[in-house]
């Protein structure tokens, strides 16, 4: 302490007192935080825990310059002293208070700048197994050009001292803490995520609630997520739902957050790359414990879901050890689904995951679980993300086709599934025949679902455009009434839905391009159906043109 001259003293915080100091030799100004410890042993333990902060070097984290323990004779106690840079920045707490007084919202760009920088900083810290333990607006500095910096870290010894927590932390300060931290004095990287979620929520609602009401809402989060009803923006509400899960195991970590669309945008806005935020293995951990058996391997895979290299390694192992994978179908499907969702931008992980799921689909249990975990929706999104990757498209389509055939995909995921399946990636004649039968079956099974009917028409038109096989198969569906009958019946059932009728006409226009099917259409009086449509929808140009084209072609053949 003899190296510094105290310039000013701030109000005491939850765990200590902060001074503005000047170094005697250089004249440079710093911030010095003194934290009271119960005894010298605990002070030295806290010092060892905090030494890692000296090596922290990130633009959104205040630099720590020196750490030492001293004896304060005035209060007869050992003190952990931490010397930090003294950036002349205001605190986020002051800025939020200003917005609250003026009843002004934070601009979306401002919120995204904050979110991107905080996620980047926490990813840096958590990759080094460093926790903040005390994240709140008063511990986040900011400049006029929207640069944010985290400061004032806590240590395990201090924050896990029940006596100090109960005495020094006021109730309104606990509202930033995760449920497990308040109740059990447990901290993890997920606790930091909770605290960041609370800060973000406060920024989103400060213009509509006074400080007391806002703090009550934050405290309420530990009971339920009803405060999120105040959030209008769906993206932020979805994000906060993941950040504020009461169970830390279900709460998103920083790497999962980095895959959220709004966070990706925020990272790009503040100059960071979403691809650069990748989790690494802790020191001493080298790789999956393959020698310990599949249970240990799957546990390791789930523990390090965010480490791409680990996921690839375990997926390769499971593909080679198919029998072992089949013996743990439920656990394997869950682990693979987690890998797919966490690494949606990794083509290698998507490919290996789909190949493995394709192997597992022979088991009924796997098919049902894949749908339950939302994997089908992810498969559909992947098809759209990798439209030209044949190695990914083939297993994707087989997964969708299998789940649809077994009845697990309808009605919720069926519309997008059949459309994508039929238009994007069915090339073999036997697959086209099977898809045509499947589409007719879905029309029969879900006649009241306008959305499904609509997508069936679109999917079938896509099939027929590229394949006469589909057109002919439509006329001769095995064990079914002629497919044209089902198509016309479905259209009539939803005759008041313009989009259904438009896609019905589009389907017929594609169908009549194949001369061989026109006699059958005429026999079913399709021309009369088109005539009725022209009268009913005479004011809708697109539908009229499609109907006229189909009718003209039919009459020319007649």
Coordinates of C-alpha atoms in Angstrom, one line a residue:
X1 CA 0.0 0.0 0.0
X2 CA 3.0 2.3 0.5
X3 CA 3.4 2.5 -3.3
X4 CA 0.1 4.3 -3.6
X5 CA -1.4 7.6 -2.5
X6 CA -5.2 7.7 -1.9
X7 CA -6.8 10.3 -4.0
X8 CA -10.5 9.6 -3.3
X9 CA -12.7 7.0 -1.7
X10 CA -15.9 5.5 -3.1
X11 CA -18.9 4.3 -1.1
X12 CA -18.4 0.8 0.3
X13 CA -19.7 -2.0 -1.8
X14 CA -21.0 -5.5 -0.9
X15 CA -17.6 -7.0 -0.3
X16 CA -15.2 -4.1 0.2
X17 CA -14.2 -0.5 -0.3
X18 CA -12.8 1.0 -3.5
X19 CA -10.2 3.8 -3.6
X20 CA -8.9 6.0 -6.4
X21 CA -5.1 6.0 -6.0
X22 CA -2.0 7.4 -7.6
X23 CA 1.2 5.3 -7.9
X24 CA 4.0 7.2 -6.1
X25 CA 6.8 6.6 -8.7
X26 CA 4.9 7.0 -12.0
X27 CA 2.0 9.2 -11.0
X28 CA -0.4 6.9 -12.9
X29 CA -3.9 6.6 -11.5
X30 CA -5.5 3.3 -10.5
X31 CA -8.5 1.8 -8.7
X32 CA -7.7 -0.1 -5.6
X33 CA -10.3 -2.5 -4.1
X34 CA -9.8 -3.6 -0.5
X35 CA -11.8 -6.7 0.6
X36 CA -12.0 -7.6 4.3
X37 CA -11.3 -11.2 5.1
X38 CA -12.1 -13.0 8.3
X39 CA -8.5 -14.1 8.9
X40 CA -5.1 -14.2 7.3
X41 CA -5.6 -17.8 6.1
X42 CA -8.7 -16.8 4.1
X43 CA -7.0 -13.7 2.8
X44 CA -4.1 -15.7 1.4
X45 CA -6.5 -18.2 -0.1
X46 CA -8.5 -15.4 -1.8
X47 CA -5.2 -14.0 -3.1
X48 CA -4.3 -17.4 -4.7
X49 CA -7.8 -17.6 -6.3
X50 CA -7.5 -14.1 -7.7
X51 CA -4.0 -14.3 -9.1
X52 CA -5.4 -15.6 -12.4
X53 CA -6.9 -12.1 -13.0
X54 CA -3.4 -10.7 -13.5
X55 CA -3.1 -12.6 -16.8
X56 CA -6.6 -11.5 -18.0
X57 CA -6.2 -9.3 -21.1
X58 CA -9.5 -8.5 -22.9
X59 CA -10.8 -5.1 -24.2
X60 CA -14.0 -5.5 -22.3
X61 CA -12.5 -6.5 -19.0
X62 CA -10.7 -4.0 -16.7
X63 CA -7.0 -5.0 -16.3
X64 CA -5.7 -6.1 -12.9
X65 CA -2.2 -4.8 -12.2
X66 CA -1.3 -6.0 -8.7
X67 CA -2.7 -8.2 -5.9
X68 CA -1.5 -8.3 -2.3
X69 CA -2.6 -9.0 1.3
X70 CA -2.1 -6.4 4.0
X71 CA -3.1 -5.9 7.6
X72 CA -5.5 -3.0 8.3
X73 CA -4.8 -1.9 11.8
X74 CA -7.9 0.4 11.9
X75 CA -10.3 -2.5 11.7
X76 CA -7.8 -5.2 12.8
X77 CA -8.4 -7.4 9.8
X78 CA -6.5 -8.9 6.9
X79 CA -7.4 -7.3 3.6
X80 CA -7.1 -8.6 0.0
X81 CA -6.1 -5.6 -2.1
X82 CA -6.5 -5.6 -5.9
X83 CA -5.1 -2.8 -8.0
X84 CA -6.9 -2.2 -11.3
X85 CA -6.7 0.2 -14.2
X86 CA -8.7 3.4 -13.7
X87 CA -10.6 4.0 -16.9
X88 CA -12.6 7.2 -16.7
X89 CA -15.9 5.6 -17.5
X90 CA -19.3 5.8 -15.9
X91 CA -21.1 2.7 -14.6
X92 CA -24.0 1.0 -16.4
X93 CA -26.0 1.5 -13.2
X94 CA -25.8 5.3 -13.6
X95 CA -26.8 5.1 -17.3
X96 CA -29.8 2.8 -16.5
X97 CA -30.9 5.3 -13.8
X98 CA -30.8 8.1 -16.3
X99 CA -32.9 6.2 -18.8
X100 CA -35.3 5.4 -16.0
X101 CA -35.7 9.0 -15.0
X102 CA -36.3 10.1 -18.5
X103 CA -38.5 7.1 -19.3
X104 CA -36.5 6.4 -22.4
X105 CA -35.8 3.0 -24.0
X106 CA -32.3 1.9 -24.8
X107 CA -31.9 1.7 -28.6
X108 CA -31.6 -1.8 -30.0
X109 CA -28.1 -1.0 -31.3
X110 CA -27.0 0.0 -27.8
X111 CA -28.5 -3.2 -26.3
X112 CA -26.7 -5.3 -29.0
X113 CA -23.4 -3.6 -28.4
X114 CA -23.7 -4.3 -24.7
X115 CA -24.8 -8.0 -25.3
X116 CA -22.1 -8.7 -27.9
X117 CA -19.3 -7.3 -25.7
X118 CA -20.5 -9.1 -22.6
X119 CA -20.8 -12.4 -24.3
X120 CA -17.4 -12.0 -25.8
X121 CA -15.9 -11.1 -22.4
X122 CA -17.6 -14.0 -20.6
X123 CA -16.5 -16.5 -23.2
X124 CA -12.9 -15.3 -22.7
X125 CA -13.3 -15.7 -18.9
X126 CA -15.1 -19.0 -18.9
X127 CA -12.7 -20.6 -21.3
X128 CA -10.1 -19.9 -18.6
X129 CA -12.3 -21.2 -15.8
X130 CA -12.6 -17.7 -14.4
X131 CA -15.9 -16.7 -12.9
X132 CA -17.0 -13.2 -12.1
X133 CA -19.4 -14.1 -9.3
X134 CA -20.7 -10.5 -8.8
X135 CA -22.0 -9.3 -12.2
X136 CA -24.4 -6.3 -11.9
X137 CA -24.8 -2.8 -13.4
X138 CA -22.5 -1.2 -10.9
X139 CA -19.7 -3.5 -11.9
X140 CA -19.9 -2.8 -15.6
X141 CA -18.2 0.3 -16.8
X142 CA -19.1 2.0 -20.1
X143 CA -17.9 4.9 -22.2
X144 CA -19.7 7.4 -24.4
X145 CA -18.9 5.4 -27.5
X146 CA -20.6 2.3 -26.1
X147 CA -17.6 0.4 -24.9
X148 CA -18.4 -1.8 -21.9
X149 CA -15.9 -3.2 -19.4
X150 CA -16.4 -5.7 -16.6
X151 CA -14.8 -5.0 -13.3
X152 CA -14.8 -5.9 -9.6
X153 CA -14.5 -9.7 -9.6
X154 CA -15.4 -11.9 -6.6
X155 CA -13.4 -14.9 -5.3
X156 CA -14.7 -18.3 -4.1
X157 CA -13.5 -17.9 -0.6
X158 CA -15.2 -14.5 -0.1
X159 CA -18.5 -15.2 -2.0
X160 CA -19.0 -18.6 -0.3
X161 CA -18.7 -17.1 3.2
X162 CA -22.3 -17.3 4.4
X163 CA -21.7 -14.8 7.3
X164 CA -20.2 -12.2 5.0
X165 CA -22.9 -12.7 2.3
X166 CA -25.8 -12.4 4.9
X167 CA -24.3 -9.3 6.5
X168 CA -22.8 -7.4 3.6
X169 CA -25.1 -8.2 0.7
X170 CA -28.4 -6.3 0.9
X171 CA -31.6 -7.8 -0.3
X172 CA -31.8 -5.5 -3.3
X173 CA -28.2 -6.6 -4.3
X174 CA -29.2 -10.3 -4.3
X175 CA -31.6 -9.7 -7.1
X176 CA -28.7 -10.0 -9.6
X177 CA -27.7 -13.4 -8.1
X178 CA -28.7 -16.8 -9.5
X179 CA -31.1 -18.9 -7.3
X180 CA -28.4 -21.4 -6.5
X181 CA -26.0 -18.6 -5.5
X182 CA -28.6 -17.0 -3.1
X183 CA -29.8 -20.3 -1.6
X184 CA -26.7 -22.6 -1.7
X185 CA -23.8 -20.2 -2.2
X186 CA -23.0 -22.1 -5.4
X187 CA -21.4 -20.3 -8.4
X188 CA -20.6 -21.6 -11.8
X189 CA -20.3 -20.1 -15.3
X190 CA -24.1 -20.5 -15.5
X191 CA -24.4 -18.2 -12.5
X192 CA -22.7 -15.4 -14.5
X193 CA -25.1 -16.0 -17.3
X194 CA -28.1 -15.6 -14.9
X195 CA -26.6 -12.3 -13.7
X196 CA -26.1 -11.1 -17.2
X197 CA -29.7 -12.0 -18.0
X198 CA -30.9 -9.9 -15.1
X199 CA -28.8 -6.9 -16.2
X200 CA -30.2 -7.2 -19.8
X201 CA -33.8 -7.5 -18.4
X202 CA -33.3 -4.3 -16.3
X203 CA -32.1 -2.5 -19.4
X204 CA -35.1 -3.6 -21.3
X205 CA -37.7 -2.6 -18.7
X206 CA -36.1 0.5 -17.0
X207 CA -38.1 2.9 -19.1
X208 CA -41.5 1.5 -17.8
X209 CA -40.7 0.7 -14.1
X210 CA -39.1 2.7 -11.3
X211 CA -36.0 1.2 -9.6
X212 CA -38.0 -0.5 -6.8
X213 CA -40.4 -2.1 -9.2
X214 CA -37.6 -3.3 -11.4
X215 CA -35.7 -4.9 -8.5
X216 CA -38.9 -6.6 -7.5
X217 CA -39.3 -8.0 -11.0
X218 CA -35.7 -9.3 -10.9
X219 CA -36.2 -10.9 -7.5
X220 CA -39.4 -12.5 -8.9
X221 CA -37.3 -14.3 -11.5
X222 CA -36.2 -16.7 -8.8
X223 CA -39.8 -17.8 -8.5
X224 CA -41.0 -17.8 -12.1
X225 CA -40.3 -16.1 -15.4
X226 CA -43.4 -13.9 -15.4
X227 CA -41.3 -10.7 -15.6
X228 CA -40.4 -11.7 -19.1
X229 CA -44.0 -10.9 -20.2
X230 CA -42.9 -7.3 -20.1
X231 CA -40.5 -7.9 -23.0
X232 CA -42.0 -7.1 -26.4
X233 CA -39.1 -8.2 -28.6
X234 CA -39.5 -12.0 -29.2
X235 CA -35.7 -12.5 -29.8
X236 CA -34.8 -11.0 -26.5
X237 CA -37.5 -12.8 -24.6
X238 CA -36.4 -16.1 -26.1
X239 CA -32.8 -15.3 -25.2
X240 CA -33.7 -14.4 -21.6
X241 CA -35.7 -17.6 -21.2
X242 CA -32.5 -19.6 -21.9
X243 CA -30.4 -17.4 -19.7
X244 CA -32.8 -17.5 -16.7
X245 CA -33.6 -21.1 -16.4
X246 CA -33.9 -22.0 -12.7
X247 CA -32.0 -25.2 -13.1
X248 CA -28.4 -24.5 -13.9
X249 CA -28.2 -27.7 -15.9
X250 CA -30.8 -26.4 -18.3
X251 CA -29.5 -22.8 -18.4
X252 CA -27.5 -21.8 -21.5
X253 CA -23.8 -21.3 -21.1
X254 CA -22.0 -18.6 -23.0
X255 CA -21.2 -20.8 -26.0
X256 CA -24.8 -21.8 -26.4
X257 CA -25.7 -18.2 -26.3
X258 CA -23.3 -17.4 -29.0
X259 CA -25.3 -19.6 -31.4
X260 CA -28.5 -17.6 -30.7
X261 CA -29.4 -15.3 -33.7
X262 CA -29.7 -12.1 -31.7
X263 CA -26.3 -12.8 -30.0
X264 CA -24.6 -13.6 -33.4
X265 CA -25.9 -10.2 -34.7
X266 CA -24.6 -8.5 -31.5
X267 CA -21.2 -10.1 -31.8
X268 CA -20.8 -9.0 -35.4
X269 CA -22.0 -5.5 -34.6
X270 CA -19.4 -5.0 -31.9
X271 CA -16.6 -6.4 -34.2
X272 CA -16.4 -10.0 -32.8
X273 CA -16.8 -13.1 -34.8
X274 CA -19.3 -15.7 -33.6
X275 CA -16.9 -18.4 -35.0
X276 CA -14.1 -17.2 -32.7
X277 CA -16.1 -17.9 -29.5
X278 CA -15.3 -21.5 -29.1
X279 CA -14.9 -23.5 -25.9
X280 CA -11.6 -25.3 -25.2
X281 CA -10.8 -28.1 -22.9
X282 CA -9.5 -27.2 -19.4
X283 CA -5.9 -27.8 -18.6
X284 CA -5.1 -31.4 -18.0
X285 CA -8.1 -32.8 -19.9
X286 CA -6.9 -34.4 -23.2
X287 CA -9.9 -36.1 -24.8
X288 CA -12.8 -38.5 -24.5
X289 CA -12.2 -41.5 -22.1
X290 CA -12.8 -44.2 -24.8
X291 CA -11.1 -46.8 -22.6
X292 CA -13.7 -46.4 -19.8
X293 CA -16.7 -47.5 -21.9
X294 CA -19.7 -45.9 -23.7
X295 CA -21.3 -44.4 -20.6
X296 CA -18.2 -42.4 -19.7
X297 CA -17.8 -41.3 -23.3
X298 CA -21.4 -40.1 -23.5
X299 CA -21.1 -38.2 -20.2
X300 CA -17.9 -36.6 -21.5
X301 CA -19.6 -35.7 -24.8
X302 CA -22.5 -34.0 -22.9
X303 CA -20.1 -32.2 -20.5
X304 CA -18.2 -30.6 -23.4
X305 CA -21.0 -30.2 -25.9
X306 CA -19.6 -26.9 -27.0
X307 CA -16.1 -28.2 -27.9
X308 CA -16.3 -29.0 -31.6
X309 CA -13.2 -31.3 -31.6
X310 CA -14.7 -33.5 -28.8
X311 CA -18.0 -33.8 -30.6
X312 CA -16.4 -34.9 -33.8
X313 CA -14.2 -37.4 -32.0
X314 CA -17.1 -39.0 -30.1
X315 CA -19.4 -39.0 -33.2
X316 CA -16.7 -40.9 -35.2
X317 CA -16.3 -43.4 -32.3
X318 CA -20.1 -44.0 -32.2
X319 CA -20.2 -44.5 -35.9
X320 CA -17.5 -47.2 -35.7
X321 CA -19.0 -48.8 -32.6
X322 CA -22.6 -49.1 -33.9
X323 CA -23.5 -52.0 -31.6
X324 CA -22.5 -50.0 -28.5
X325 CA -24.5 -47.0 -29.8
X326 CA -27.6 -49.1 -30.3
X327 CA -27.3 -50.3 -26.7
X328 CA -27.7 -46.8 -25.4
X329 CA -30.2 -45.4 -28.0
X330 CA -31.8 -42.8 -25.7
X331 CA -28.6 -41.3 -24.4
X332 CA -27.0 -41.4 -27.8
X333 CA -29.9 -39.6 -29.5
X334 CA -29.9 -36.9 -26.8
X335 CA -26.1 -36.4 -27.0
X336 CA -26.2 -36.2 -30.8
X337 CA -29.1 -33.8 -30.9
X338 CA -27.3 -31.6 -28.5
X339 CA -24.2 -31.7 -30.7
X340 CA -26.2 -30.8 -33.8
X341 CA -28.0 -27.8 -32.1
X342 CA -24.7 -26.5 -30.6
X343 CA -22.8 -26.6 -33.8
X344 CA -25.3 -25.8 -36.5
X345 CA -22.6 -24.1 -38.6
X346 CA -20.3 -27.1 -38.6
X347 CA -20.9 -29.1 -41.7
X348 CA -18.7 -31.9 -40.3
X349 CA -20.7 -32.3 -37.2
X350 CA -24.0 -32.1 -39.0
X351 CA -22.9 -34.8 -41.4
X352 CA -21.7 -37.3 -38.8
X353 CA -24.7 -36.6 -36.6
X354 CA -27.2 -37.4 -39.4
X355 CA -25.2 -40.5 -40.4
X356 CA -25.4 -41.8 -36.9
X357 CA -29.1 -40.9 -36.5
X358 CA -29.8 -42.7 -39.8
X359 CA -28.3 -45.9 -38.3
X360 CA -30.3 -45.5 -35.1
X361 CA -33.7 -45.1 -36.9
X362 CA -34.1 -48.8 -37.2
X363 CA -35.2 -48.7 -33.6
X364 CA -38.7 -47.4 -32.9
X365 CA -37.5 -45.7 -29.7
X366 CA -35.0 -43.6 -31.6
X367 CA -37.5 -42.4 -34.1
X368 CA -39.9 -41.2 -31.4
X369 CA -37.2 -39.5 -29.4
X370 CA -35.8 -37.7 -32.4
X371 CA -39.1 -36.0 -33.0
X372 CA -39.6 -35.3 -29.3
X373 CA -36.2 -33.5 -29.0
X374 CA -37.0 -31.3 -32.0
X375 CA -34.4 -32.9 -34.3
X376 CA -36.7 -33.0 -37.3
X377 CA -37.1 -29.2 -37.3
X378 CA -33.3 -29.0 -37.1
X379 CA -32.9 -31.4 -40.0
X380 CA -35.2 -29.2 -42.1
X381 CA -33.2 -26.1 -41.2
X382 CA -30.0 -27.9 -42.1
X383 CA -31.4 -28.8 -45.6
X384 CA -32.0 -25.1 -46.2
X385 CA -28.5 -24.2 -44.9
X386 CA -26.7 -26.8 -47.0
X387 CA -28.8 -27.1 -50.2
X388 CA -25.9 -28.4 -52.3
X389 CA -24.2 -30.7 -49.9
X390 CA -25.2 -34.1 -51.2
X391 CA -23.5 -36.0 -48.3
X392 CA -25.7 -34.1 -45.8
X393 CA -28.9 -34.0 -47.9
X394 CA -29.2 -37.8 -48.3
X395 CA -29.1 -38.8 -44.6
X396 CA -31.3 -35.7 -43.8
X397 CA -34.0 -36.8 -46.2
X398 CA -33.9 -40.4 -45.0
X399 CA -34.4 -39.2 -41.5
X400 CA -37.4 -37.1 -42.5
X401 CA -38.9 -39.8 -44.6
X402 CA -38.5 -42.4 -41.8
X403 CA -40.2 -40.2 -39.2
X404 CA -43.0 -39.3 -41.6
X405 CA -43.7 -42.9 -42.6
X406 CA -43.9 -44.0 -39.0
X407 CA -46.4 -41.2 -38.3
X408 CA -44.2 -39.1 -35.9
X409 CA -43.9 -36.1 -38.1
X410 CA -47.5 -35.1 -38.6
X411 CA -49.1 -32.8 -38.3
X412 CA -46.8 -30.4 -36.6
X413 CA -43.6 -30.9 -38.6
X414 CA -45.2 -32.5 -41.7
X415 CA -45.9 -29.4 -43.9
X416 CA -42.3 -28.2 -44.1
X417 CA -41.0 -31.8 -44.1
X418 CA -42.8 -33.1 -47.1
X419 CA -42.2 -29.9 -49.1
X420 CA -38.5 -30.0 -48.4
X421 CA -38.2 -33.7 -48.8
X422 CA -40.0 -33.8 -52.1
X423 CA -38.6 -30.7 -53.7
X424 CA -35.0 -30.7 -52.5
X425 CA -33.7 -34.2 -52.5
X426 CA -35.7 -37.1 -53.9
X427 CA -34.1 -38.4 -57.0
X428 CA -34.5 -42.1 -57.2
X429 CA -37.7 -43.4 -58.9
X430 CA -38.6 -45.7 -55.9
X431 CA -38.3 -42.7 -53.5
X432 CA -40.5 -40.6 -55.7
X433 CA -43.2 -43.3 -55.9
X434 CA -43.0 -43.7 -52.1
X435 CA -43.2 -39.9 -51.6
X436 CA -46.3 -39.6 -53.8
X437 CA -48.1 -42.3 -51.9
X438 CA -47.1 -40.6 -48.6
X439 CA -48.5 -37.3 -49.8
X440 CA -51.9 -38.8 -50.8
X441 CA -52.0 -40.6 -47.4
X442 CA -51.5 -37.3 -45.6
X443 CA -54.3 -35.7 -47.5
X444 CA -56.6 -38.5 -46.4
X445 CA -55.3 -38.4 -42.8
X446 CA -55.5 -34.6 -42.3
X447 CA -58.4 -33.4 -44.5
X448 CA -59.2 -30.6 -42.0
X449 CA -55.6 -29.2 -41.8
X450 CA -55.5 -26.4 -44.4
X451 CA -51.8 -25.9 -43.8
X452 CA -51.0 -29.5 -44.6
X453 CA -53.2 -29.6 -47.6
X454 CA -51.5 -26.5 -48.9
X455 CA -48.0 -27.9 -48.5
X456 CA -49.0 -31.2 -50.0
X457 CA -50.1 -29.4 -53.1
X458 CA -46.8 -27.5 -53.2
X459 CA -44.7 -30.6 -52.6
X460 CA -46.6 -32.7 -55.2
X461 CA -46.3 -29.9 -57.8
X462 CA -42.5 -29.9 -57.1
X463 CA -42.3 -33.7 -57.6
X464 CA -44.4 -33.7 -60.8
X465 CA -42.4 -30.8 -62.3
X466 CA -39.3 -33.0 -62.5
X467 CA -40.8 -36.5 -62.7
X468 CA -43.5 -38.1 -64.9
X469 CA -43.3 -41.0 -62.5
X470 CA -44.9 -38.9 -59.8
X471 CA -47.7 -37.8 -62.2
X472 CA -48.5 -41.4 -63.2
X473 CA -48.2 -42.6 -59.6
X474 CA -50.8 -40.1 -58.6
X475 CA -53.3 -41.9 -60.8
X476 CA -52.5 -45.3 -59.5
X477 CA -51.9 -45.1 -55.7
X478 CA -51.6 -48.7 -54.3
X479 CA -54.7 -49.7 -52.2
X480 CA -56.1 -46.2 -52.7
X481 CA -58.9 -44.5 -54.6
X482 CA -57.5 -42.6 -57.6
X483 CA -55.2 -39.8 -56.2
X484 CA -57.0 -37.1 -58.3
X485 CA -60.2 -37.8 -56.3
X486 CA -58.4 -37.0 -53.0
X487 CA -56.8 -33.8 -54.4
X488 CA -60.2 -32.5 -55.6
X489 CA -61.9 -33.4 -52.3
X490 CA -59.2 -31.6 -50.3
X491 CA -59.5 -28.5 -52.5
X492 CA -63.3 -28.4 -52.1
X493 CA -63.0 -28.9 -48.3
X494 CA -60.9 -25.7 -48.2
X495 CA -62.5 -23.9 -51.2
X496 CA -62.7 -20.6 -49.2
X497 CA -58.9 -20.6 -48.7
X498 CA -57.4 -18.7 -51.7
X499 CA -53.9 -20.0 -51.1
X500 CA -55.1 -23.6 -51.2
X501 CA -56.9 -23.0 -54.4
X502 CA -54.0 -21.2 -56.0
X503 CA -51.6 -24.1 -55.2
X504 CA -54.3 -26.6 -56.4
X505 CA -54.3 -24.8 -59.8
X506 CA -50.5 -24.7 -59.8
X507 CA -50.4 -28.5 -59.2
X508 CA -52.9 -29.1 -62.1
X509 CA -50.8 -26.8 -64.4
X510 CA -47.8 -29.0 -63.7
X511 CA -49.8 -32.2 -64.0
X512 CA -51.2 -31.4 -67.4
X513 CA -47.7 -31.0 -68.8
X514 CA -47.7 -34.8 -68.9
X515 CA -50.1 -35.7 -71.7
X516 CA -50.5 -39.3 -70.5
X517 CA -52.5 -38.1 -67.4
X518 CA -54.9 -35.7 -69.2
X519 CA -57.5 -38.4 -70.2
X520 CA -57.8 -39.4 -66.6
X521 CA -58.2 -35.8 -65.5
X522 CA -61.0 -35.3 -68.0
X523 CA -62.7 -38.5 -66.9
X524 CA -62.8 -37.1 -63.3
X525 CA -64.3 -33.8 -64.6
X526 CA -61.4 -31.7 -63.5
X527 CA -62.3 -29.2 -66.2
X528 CA -65.6 -28.5 -64.4
X529 CA -63.7 -27.9 -61.2
X530 CA -61.4 -25.4 -62.9
X531 CA -64.5 -23.6 -64.4
X532 CA -65.9 -23.2 -60.9
X533 CA -62.6 -21.8 -59.7
X534 CA -62.6 -19.2 -62.5
X535 CA -66.0 -18.0 -61.4
X536 CA -65.2 -18.0 -57.6
X537 CA -61.8 -16.3 -57.9
X538 CA -62.2 -14.1 -60.9
X539 CA -60.7 -11.2 -59.1
X540 CA -57.5 -13.0 -58.1
X541 CA -55.2 -12.8 -61.2
X542 CA -52.6 -15.4 -60.3
X543 CA -55.2 -18.1 -59.6
X544 CA -57.2 -17.2 -62.8
X545 CA -54.0 -17.5 -64.9
X546 CA -53.0 -20.8 -63.4
X547 CA -56.5 -22.2 -63.9
X548 CA -56.8 -21.0 -67.5
X549 CA -53.4 -22.5 -68.4
X550 CA -54.4 -25.9 -67.0
X551 CA -57.8 -25.8 -68.6
X552 CA -56.4 -24.7 -72.0
X553 CA -53.9 -27.6 -72.1
X554 CA -56.6 -30.1 -71.2
X555 CA -59.0 -28.8 -73.8
X556 CA -56.3 -28.8 -76.5
X557 CA -55.7 -32.6 -75.9
X558 CA -59.4 -33.3 -75.8

